[in-house]
Coordinates of C-alpha atoms and ligand atoms in Angstrom, one line a residue:
M15 CA 0.0 0.0 0.0
E16 CA 1.4 3.4 -1.0
T17 CA 1.6 5.9 1.9
V18 CA 2.5 9.5 2.6
K19 CA 4.4 10.7 5.7
L20 CA 2.5 13.0 8.1
N21 CA 4.3 15.8 9.9
N22 CA 5.0 13.6 12.9
G23 CA 6.5 10.8 10.8
V24 CA 3.5 8.5 10.8
E25 CA 2.8 6.9 7.4
I26 CA -0.8 7.2 6.2
P27 CA -2.1 5.0 3.4
L28 CA -3.2 6.9 0.2
I29 CA -6.5 5.1 0.1
G30 CA -8.9 4.0 2.7
Y31 CA -12.6 3.0 3.1
G32 CA -15.2 5.6 4.1
T33 CA -18.1 4.6 6.3
F34 CA -20.4 7.7 6.3
K35 CA -24.0 6.8 5.6
V36 CA -23.2 3.1 5.7
D37 CA -26.1 1.6 7.6
P38 CA -24.9 0.3 11.0
N39 CA -26.7 -3.0 10.2
D40 CA -24.5 -3.3 7.1
T41 CA -21.3 -1.8 8.4
E42 CA -19.6 -5.0 9.7
R43 CA -20.1 -6.7 6.4
C44 CA -19.0 -3.7 4.4
V45 CA -15.8 -3.1 6.4
R46 CA -15.0 -6.9 6.1
D47 CA -15.5 -6.7 2.3
A48 CA -13.3 -3.6 2.1
I49 CA -10.5 -5.3 4.1
N50 CA -10.9 -8.4 1.9
V51 CA -10.4 -6.4 -1.3
G52 CA -7.3 -4.7 0.1
Y53 CA -8.3 -1.6 2.0
R54 CA -6.2 -1.1 5.2
M55 CA -7.4 2.3 6.3
I56 CA -11.0 2.7 7.7
D57 CA -12.6 6.1 8.3
T58 CA -15.4 6.4 10.8
A59 CA -16.7 8.9 13.3
Q60 CA -18.7 9.1 16.6
F61 CA -21.4 10.9 14.5
Y62 CA -21.7 7.9 12.1
A63 CA -23.0 5.7 14.9
N64 CA -21.2 2.7 13.5
E65 CA -17.9 2.6 15.5
Q66 CA -19.1 -0.5 17.3
Q67 CA -19.6 -2.4 14.0
V68 CA -16.3 -1.1 12.6
G69 CA -14.7 -2.5 15.7
S70 CA -16.4 -5.9 15.3
A71 CA -15.2 -6.0 11.7
I72 CA -11.6 -5.1 12.4
S73 CA -11.2 -7.2 15.5
G74 CA -12.3 -10.4 13.7
C75 CA -10.8 -9.8 10.3
G76 CA -7.5 -11.7 10.8
I77 CA -5.3 -8.7 9.8
P78 CA -3.0 -7.7 12.6
R79 CA -4.1 -4.4 14.2
E80 CA -0.8 -2.7 13.3
E81 CA -1.4 -3.3 9.6
L82 CA -4.7 -1.4 9.8
F83 CA -5.0 2.4 9.9
L84 CA -8.1 3.5 11.9
I85 CA -9.5 7.0 11.9
T86 CA -12.3 8.3 14.0
K87 CA -13.7 11.8 14.6
V88 CA -14.9 13.5 17.8
W89 CA -18.3 15.2 17.7
M90 CA -19.1 18.4 19.5
N91 CA -21.6 17.4 22.2
H92 CA -19.3 16.2 25.1
G93 CA -19.1 19.4 27.1
D94 CA -15.7 20.2 28.6
E95 CA -12.3 18.6 28.0
K96 CA -12.9 15.8 30.5
G97 CA -16.2 14.9 28.7
V98 CA -14.3 14.8 25.4
S99 CA -11.7 12.6 26.9
R100 CA -14.4 10.2 28.1
S101 CA -15.9 10.1 24.7
I102 CA -12.5 9.2 23.2
D103 CA -12.3 6.3 25.6
E104 CA -15.8 5.2 24.6
S105 CA -14.8 5.3 21.0
L106 CA -11.8 3.1 21.7
H107 CA -14.0 0.7 23.6
K108 CA -16.5 0.5 20.7
L109 CA -13.7 0.1 18.2
K110 CA -12.2 -2.7 20.3
T111 CA -8.7 -1.3 20.3
D112 CA -6.5 0.6 22.7
Y113 CA -5.4 3.2 20.1
V114 CA -6.5 4.7 16.8
D115 CA -4.1 5.9 14.1
L116 CA -5.7 9.3 13.6
L117 CA -8.2 11.2 15.7
L118 CA -9.9 14.3 14.3
V119 CA -12.0 17.2 15.5
H120 CA -15.1 16.6 13.2
H121 CA -16.3 20.1 12.8
P122 CA -15.2 23.7 13.6
F123 CA -18.2 24.2 15.9
G124 CA -18.8 24.1 19.6
D125 CA -15.8 24.4 21.9
Y126 CA -13.3 23.0 19.4
Y127 CA -10.3 24.3 21.4
A128 CA -11.4 22.1 24.3
I129 CA -11.9 19.2 21.9
Y130 CA -8.4 19.7 20.4
R131 CA -6.8 19.9 23.8
A132 CA -8.4 16.5 24.7
L133 CA -7.0 15.2 21.4
E134 CA -3.6 16.5 22.4
K135 CA -3.9 14.7 25.7
A136 CA -5.0 11.4 24.0
Y137 CA -2.0 11.8 21.7
A138 CA 0.4 12.2 24.7
E139 CA -1.2 9.1 26.3
G140 CA -0.7 7.0 23.2
K141 CA -4.4 6.6 22.5
T142 CA -3.8 7.9 19.0
R143 CA -0.8 8.0 16.7
A144 CA -1.7 11.3 15.2
I145 CA -4.3 14.1 15.6
G146 CA -5.9 16.6 13.3
L147 CA -8.9 18.4 12.1
S148 CA -11.8 18.1 9.7
N149 CA -13.6 20.9 7.9
F150 CA -11.4 23.7 9.3
Y151 CA -11.1 26.5 6.7
D152 CA -9.3 29.8 6.4
A153 CA -8.8 31.8 9.6
R154 CA -10.2 29.1 11.9
F155 CA -7.5 26.7 10.7
V156 CA -4.8 29.2 11.1
D157 CA -6.0 30.4 14.6
L158 CA -6.2 26.8 15.9
V159 CA -2.7 26.0 14.7
Y160 CA -1.4 29.2 16.3
H161 CA -3.1 28.4 19.7
S162 CA -2.2 24.6 19.9
E163 CA 0.8 22.7 21.1
V164 CA 0.6 19.9 18.5
V165 CA 0.4 21.0 14.9
P166 CA -2.5 19.1 13.3
A167 CA -1.2 16.3 11.1
V168 CA -4.2 16.3 8.9
N169 CA -7.1 18.5 7.8
Q170 CA -9.8 16.3 6.2
L171 CA -11.7 18.5 3.7
E172 CA -14.2 17.9 0.9
T173 CA -11.8 17.4 -2.0
N174 CA -12.4 16.1 -5.4
V175 CA -12.0 17.2 -9.1
F176 CA -14.7 19.8 -8.6
S177 CA -13.4 21.1 -5.3
Q178 CA -9.7 21.0 -5.5
Q179 CA -9.0 23.1 -2.4
N180 CA -6.1 25.1 -4.0
F181 CA -6.4 27.9 -1.5
M182 CA -6.5 25.6 1.6
R183 CA -3.5 23.6 0.2
D184 CA -1.4 26.7 0.5
Q185 CA -2.5 27.3 4.1
L186 CA -1.9 23.7 5.0
N187 CA 1.5 23.6 3.5
R188 CA 2.6 26.4 5.8
S189 CA 2.2 24.0 8.8
N190 CA 3.0 20.8 6.9
T191 CA -0.5 19.6 7.6
C192 CA -1.7 16.9 5.2
L193 CA -4.8 17.6 3.1
M194 CA -7.0 14.5 3.2
S195 CA -10.0 14.1 0.9
W196 CA -13.5 13.3 2.0
G197 CA -16.1 13.0 -0.7
P198 CA -13.3 12.1 -3.2
M199 CA -15.9 11.3 -5.8
G200 CA -18.0 14.3 -5.0
Q201 CA -20.7 12.0 -3.6
G202 CA -21.7 11.5 -7.3
K203 CA -22.7 15.2 -7.7
N204 CA -22.0 17.1 -11.0
D205 CA -22.5 13.8 -12.9
F206 CA -19.1 12.6 -11.6
F207 CA -19.6 8.9 -12.5
N208 CA -20.6 9.7 -16.1
H209 CA -18.5 12.8 -16.5
Q210 CA -17.5 13.1 -20.2
V211 CA -14.0 14.5 -19.5
L212 CA -13.2 11.9 -16.9
K213 CA -14.7 9.2 -19.2
S214 CA -12.6 10.2 -22.2
I215 CA -9.4 10.4 -20.1
G216 CA -10.2 7.0 -18.6
E217 CA -10.6 5.4 -22.0
K218 CA -6.9 6.0 -22.7
Y219 CA -6.0 3.9 -19.6
G220 CA -8.9 1.5 -19.5
K221 CA -10.2 3.2 -16.4
T222 CA -13.6 4.5 -15.1
P223 CA -14.4 8.1 -14.1
S224 CA -14.2 7.2 -10.5
Q225 CA -10.7 5.7 -11.0
V226 CA -9.5 8.8 -12.9
G227 CA -10.9 11.2 -10.2
L228 CA -9.4 9.2 -7.4
R229 CA -6.0 8.9 -9.2
F230 CA -6.0 12.6 -9.7
L231 CA -5.9 13.1 -6.0
I232 CA -3.6 10.3 -4.9
Q233 CA -1.1 11.3 -7.6
Q234 CA -0.8 14.6 -5.7
G235 CA -0.2 12.8 -2.4
I236 CA -3.7 13.4 -1.1
P237 CA -5.1 10.4 0.8
V238 CA -8.7 9.5 -0.2
I239 CA -11.5 7.5 1.5
P240 CA -14.1 6.5 -1.1
K241 CA -17.3 5.0 0.3
S242 CA -19.3 2.2 -1.3
V243 CA -21.5 -0.5 0.1
N244 CA -20.9 -2.6 -3.1
V245 CA -17.9 -4.9 -3.3
Q246 CA -17.5 -4.4 -7.1
R247 CA -17.4 -0.7 -6.6
M248 CA -15.1 -1.0 -3.6
T249 CA -12.7 -3.0 -5.8
E250 CA -13.0 -0.6 -8.7
N251 CA -12.2 2.3 -6.4
M252 CA -9.1 0.5 -5.1
N253 CA -7.6 -0.2 -8.5
V254 CA -5.9 3.1 -9.0
F255 CA -2.3 2.2 -8.4
D256 CA -1.6 0.6 -11.8
F257 CA -1.7 3.7 -14.0
M258 CA -0.4 7.2 -14.0
L259 CA -2.2 10.3 -15.5
D260 CA 0.1 12.3 -17.7
D261 CA 0.7 16.0 -17.4
A262 CA -1.8 16.9 -20.0
D263 CA -4.5 14.9 -18.3
M264 CA -3.7 16.4 -15.0
E265 CA -4.0 19.9 -16.5
I266 CA -7.4 19.1 -18.1
I267 CA -8.7 17.8 -14.8
R268 CA -7.4 20.9 -12.9
G269 CA -9.7 22.8 -15.2
L270 CA -12.8 21.0 -13.7
N271 CA -12.4 22.9 -10.5
I272 CA -15.6 24.8 -10.0
N273 CA -16.1 25.4 -6.3
D274 CA -13.0 25.4 -4.2
K275 CA -15.0 25.3 -0.9
G276 CA -17.0 22.2 -1.8
T277 CA -20.7 21.7 -1.3
R278 CA -20.8 22.7 2.4
D279 CA -19.8 26.2 3.4
F280 CA -18.6 26.1 6.9
N281 CA -18.7 29.9 7.1
D282 CA -22.4 29.9 6.2
P283 CA -24.5 30.7 9.4
I284 CA -27.5 28.7 8.0
Y285 CA -25.3 25.6 7.6
A286 CA -23.7 26.2 11.0
E287 CA -27.1 26.4 12.7
K288 CA -28.3 23.2 11.0
I289 CA -25.2 21.3 12.3
V290 CA -25.2 22.8 15.7
S291 CA -28.9 22.4 16.4
Q292 CA -28.6 18.6 15.8
V293 CA -26.6 18.3 19.0
F294 CA -27.3 21.1 21.5
Ligands
LIG5 N1 -15.0 14.8 7.7 C1 -16.3 14.9 7.2 O1 -17.0 15.8 7.6 C2 -16.8 13.9 6.2 C3 -18.0 14.3 5.5 C4 -18.4 13.3 4.6 C5 -17.7 12.2 4.4 N2 -16.6 11.9 5.1 C6 -15.8 10.6 4.9 O2 -15.5 10.5 3.5 C7 -16.0 9.2 3.0 C8 -16.3 9.4 1.5 O3 -17.2 10.4 1.3 P1 -18.7 10.3 0.9 O4 -19.2 8.9 1.3 O5 -19.4 11.4 1.4 O6 -18.7 10.4 -0.7 P2 -18.0 9.6 -1.9 O7 -17.1 8.5 -1.4 O8 -17.4 10.7 -2.8 O9 -19.2 9.0 -2.7 C9 -20.0 8.0 -2.2 C10 -21.1 7.7 -3.2 O10 -20.7 7.2 -4.4 C11 -21.2 5.9 -4.7 N3 -20.2 5.1 -5.3 C12 -19.0 4.8 -4.8 N4 -18.2 4.2 -5.7 C13 -18.8 4.2 -6.8 C14 -18.5 3.8 -8.2 N5 -17.3 3.2 -8.4 N6 -19.4 4.0 -9.2 C15 -20.6 4.5 -8.9 N7 -21.0 5.0 -7.7 C16 -20.1 4.8 -6.7 C17 -21.7 5.4 -3.4 O11 -22.8 4.5 -3.5 P3 -22.7 3.0 -3.1 O12 -22.4 2.9 -1.7 O13 -24.1 2.5 -3.4 O14 -21.7 2.3 -4.0 C18 -22.1 6.7 -2.6 O15 -23.4 7.0 -3.0 C19 -17.2 9.0 3.9 O16 -17.7 7.7 3.8 C20 -16.7 9.4 5.2 O17 -15.9 8.3 5.8 C21 -16.1 12.7 6.0

């Protein structure tokens, strides 16, 4: 498995399996299938309500724990730092492991400084091999870096051919924070799976639009976590390491960038209210 090195030396696989919106009743089967087809990184979150099932899948899969890369994300409803620390212990319990490989603050809402301090504590205690953020844009990202002890190793942002995050990449490079892609196939929006440009580039290599779109990201060292409940599509999405897009193709795909911020604007008060009101 190809990896990239995070700012603390930990190696993160370039591809993993995403579990958002995987029904908890189907999660154990899906994660097992994903591991069987070769995924070694699994992305979950407290909010996805499937950590327990991810834990069952990884603990019984026969792959040694140290060969897996497990990510979870902390939600914003745990009160103070102690409450957040307790929630991290609960996540580890559900995941049936005594450490995760990467622990993220899920959203830049609530008391995310307290959440991040609890992550720093968990990191110092060996409960996670790296810590980072998710959905932190612009000034919020810079301010958190400035006011923290541990520089975030990762910022997981919506990143795909339509949202290439060029502005944030420059910000992240300044602290050597790795951009990681969620929604690497744009959740199918903008006709991603039938996109004419991705299709015609793919024909040159015998690859599908999803493989071209994922390859575009990993070829730039951006780890991706495509989600599928279907084993054929899981396999398709994994098969992106046996071809290389040439410079002309990369340039054409760069031209597909239409909305650098992605589909969710974390500076939008209406969106913030929607997220925050789910939990408080
Ligand atoms: N940090 C965050 O706030 C955040 C937010 C969202 C997501 N994430 C993480 O990122 C992961 C991936 O993002 P995502 O699930 O939102 O979107 P995505 O991976 O871009 O797209 C998933 C969608 O594409 C379909 N699909 C997958 N492979 C396909 C293929 N080869 N051909 C046709 N359709 C295909 C899936 O349907 P089927 O399942 O039916 O195949 C599903 O509807 C999540 O699962 C989660 O782990 C993080």
